[in-house]
Short mmCIF file of C-alpha atoms in Angstrom, two decimals:
data_model
loop_
_atom_site.label_atom_id
_atom_site.label_comp_id
_atom_site.label_asym_id
_atom_site.label_seq_id
_atom_site.Cartn_x
_atom_site.Cartn_y
_atom_site.Cartn_z
CA MET A 154 0.73 -85.95 119.94
CA LYS A 155 0.20 -84.48 116.48
CA ALA A 156 2.76 -84.79 113.71
CA SER A 157 2.38 -81.18 112.57
CA SER A 158 2.85 -79.71 116.05
CA THR A 159 5.92 -81.85 116.66
CA SER A 160 7.34 -80.85 113.30
CA PHE A 161 6.72 -77.13 113.93
CA LYS A 162 8.31 -77.28 117.40
CA ALA A 163 11.37 -79.15 116.15
CA ALA A 164 11.69 -76.71 113.24
CA CYS A 165 11.72 -73.78 115.65
CA LEU A 166 14.45 -75.40 117.77
CA PHE A 167 16.58 -76.08 114.70
CA ALA A 168 16.02 -72.49 113.50
CA LEU A 169 17.21 -71.11 116.84
CA CYS A 170 20.34 -73.30 116.61
CA GLY A 171 20.92 -72.24 113.01
CA LEU A 172 20.56 -68.56 113.81
CA GLY A 173 22.85 -68.95 116.81
CA MET A 174 25.40 -70.65 114.61
CA GLY A 175 25.13 -67.83 112.06
CA ILE A 176 25.51 -65.16 114.71
CA GLY A 177 28.54 -66.98 116.10
CA MET A 178 30.14 -67.11 112.65
CA ALA A 179 29.44 -63.42 112.08
CA ALA A 180 30.82 -62.41 115.47
CA SER A 181 34.01 -64.40 114.98
CA GLN A 182 34.28 -63.50 111.29
CA ASP A 183 35.03 -67.19 110.68
CA HIS A 184 32.58 -68.61 108.16
CA SER A 185 34.19 -72.03 107.81
CA LEU A 186 31.05 -73.71 109.19
CA MET A 187 28.76 -72.17 106.59
CA PRO A 188 28.00 -75.56 104.94
CA ALA A 189 26.87 -77.00 108.29
CA HIS A 190 24.87 -73.84 108.95
CA ALA A 191 23.14 -74.22 105.58
CA HIS A 192 22.33 -77.89 106.22
CA LEU A 193 20.92 -77.05 109.63
CA ASN A 194 18.70 -74.26 108.32
CA LEU A 195 17.44 -76.04 105.21
CA LEU A 196 16.91 -79.50 106.70
CA GLY A 197 16.07 -78.45 110.24
CA TRP A 198 14.03 -75.31 109.75
CA VAL A 199 12.66 -75.20 106.22
CA SER A 200 12.00 -78.87 105.53
CA LEU A 201 10.54 -79.64 108.95
CA PHE A 202 8.24 -76.63 108.74
CA LEU A 203 7.05 -77.75 105.30
CA PHE A 204 6.43 -81.27 106.62
CA GLY A 205 4.37 -79.73 109.41
CA ILE A 206 2.25 -77.77 106.94
CA TYR A 207 1.61 -80.91 104.89
CA TYR A 208 0.63 -82.91 107.96
CA ARG A 209 -1.67 -80.11 109.16
CA LEU A 210 -3.38 -80.08 105.75
CA HIS A 211 -3.86 -83.86 105.85
CA PRO A 212 -5.59 -84.66 109.15
CA ALA A 213 -5.53 -88.41 108.51
CA LEU A 214 -1.75 -88.25 108.95
CA GLU A 215 -1.74 -86.08 112.08
CA THR A 216 -1.76 -89.01 114.49
CA SER A 217 -0.05 -91.51 112.24
CA ARG A 218 2.84 -93.43 113.79
CA LEU A 219 4.58 -93.37 110.42
CA ALA A 220 4.38 -89.57 110.28
CA MET A 221 5.82 -89.31 113.79
CA THR A 222 8.55 -91.80 112.89
CA GLN A 223 9.38 -89.75 109.81
CA ILE A 224 9.78 -86.59 111.88
CA VAL A 225 11.92 -88.26 114.56
CA VAL A 226 14.21 -89.96 112.03
CA TRP A 227 14.51 -86.67 110.09
CA CYS A 228 15.45 -84.77 113.27
CA VAL A 229 18.05 -87.34 114.36
CA GLY A 230 19.54 -87.47 110.86
CA THR A 231 19.63 -83.69 110.59
CA ALA A 232 21.31 -83.23 113.96
CA PHE A 233 24.01 -85.82 113.26
CA LEU A 234 24.52 -84.64 109.69
CA THR A 235 25.00 -81.04 110.83
CA VAL A 236 27.60 -82.08 113.40
CA ALA A 237 29.36 -84.31 110.86
CA VAL A 238 29.45 -81.61 108.17
CA ALA A 239 30.82 -79.12 110.70
CA ALA A 240 33.47 -81.59 111.87
CA LEU A 241 34.48 -82.42 108.29
CA HIS A 242 34.90 -78.73 107.46
CA LEU A 243 37.05 -78.34 110.56
CA GLY A 244 39.32 -81.10 109.26
CA TYR A 245 38.10 -84.13 111.23
CA ALA A 246 38.00 -86.79 108.53
CA ALA A 247 36.89 -89.42 111.05
CA PHE A 248 33.36 -87.96 110.81
CA GLU A 249 32.92 -89.18 107.23
CA PRO A 250 31.04 -92.34 108.33
CA VAL A 251 28.78 -90.22 110.56
CA ALA A 252 27.98 -88.01 107.59
CA ALA A 253 27.28 -91.06 105.43
CA VAL A 254 24.98 -92.78 107.94
CA SER A 255 23.13 -89.59 108.85
CA SER A 256 22.66 -88.79 105.15
CA LEU A 257 21.06 -92.19 104.73
CA LEU A 258 18.80 -91.49 107.72
CA VAL A 259 17.64 -88.23 106.15
CA PHE A 260 17.16 -89.98 102.81
CA GLY A 261 15.11 -92.72 104.49
CA ALA A 262 12.98 -90.14 106.28
CA LEU A 263 12.32 -88.35 102.99
CA ALA A 264 11.42 -91.65 101.32
CA LEU A 265 8.98 -92.32 104.16
CA PHE A 266 7.49 -88.85 103.71
CA ALA A 267 7.10 -89.52 99.97
CA LEU A 268 5.33 -92.78 100.79
CA LEU A 269 2.96 -90.93 103.11
CA VAL A 270 2.30 -88.27 100.46
CA PHE A 271 1.49 -90.86 97.80
CA ARG A 272 -0.69 -92.85 100.21
CA SER A 273 -2.42 -89.88 101.88
CA ASP A 274 -5.53 -90.14 99.71
CA LYS A 275 -5.97 -93.79 100.68
CA LEU A 276 -5.44 -92.97 104.34
CA ALA A 277 -7.97 -90.15 104.18
CA GLN A 278 -10.58 -92.41 102.58
CA SER A 279 -10.11 -95.12 105.18
CA ALA A 280 -10.34 -92.58 108.02
CA THR A 281 -13.58 -91.03 106.72
CA PRO A 282 -16.68 -93.14 107.30
CA ALA A 283 -18.82 -93.76 104.25
CA MET A 284 -21.89 -91.55 104.07
CA THR A 285 -25.24 -93.28 104.00
CA ALA A 286 -28.64 -91.96 103.02
CA ALA A 287 -30.71 -90.51 105.84
CA GLU A 288 -33.62 -92.68 106.91
#
């Protein structure tokens, strides 16, 4: 499985959820969940799609376990963070720890992505065999 394809598919699912949430808010004329809606769209749709583009442009990372781990952790963190932010804005203070832990998951996933970005040149060099002169 390729990291970019997984990232693109997850981004599309998050975008559908975000649009559904927005349509629901518009239909009910209750926009109290707008912060959760914004988190879902920015973290779930925009960021994941950008990760996918980066992974597609860096083939050495496409099949990397670390890249796949980064995407999975990001998705889990985003899903839980969105639910927690929605619950907090609905007055459920008990979701504060969920928001805190899921924020740390998203932060960790971004730190892992940064590590992959800074190490991508090394990974590309190790994945490309050295060229030798033709005999």
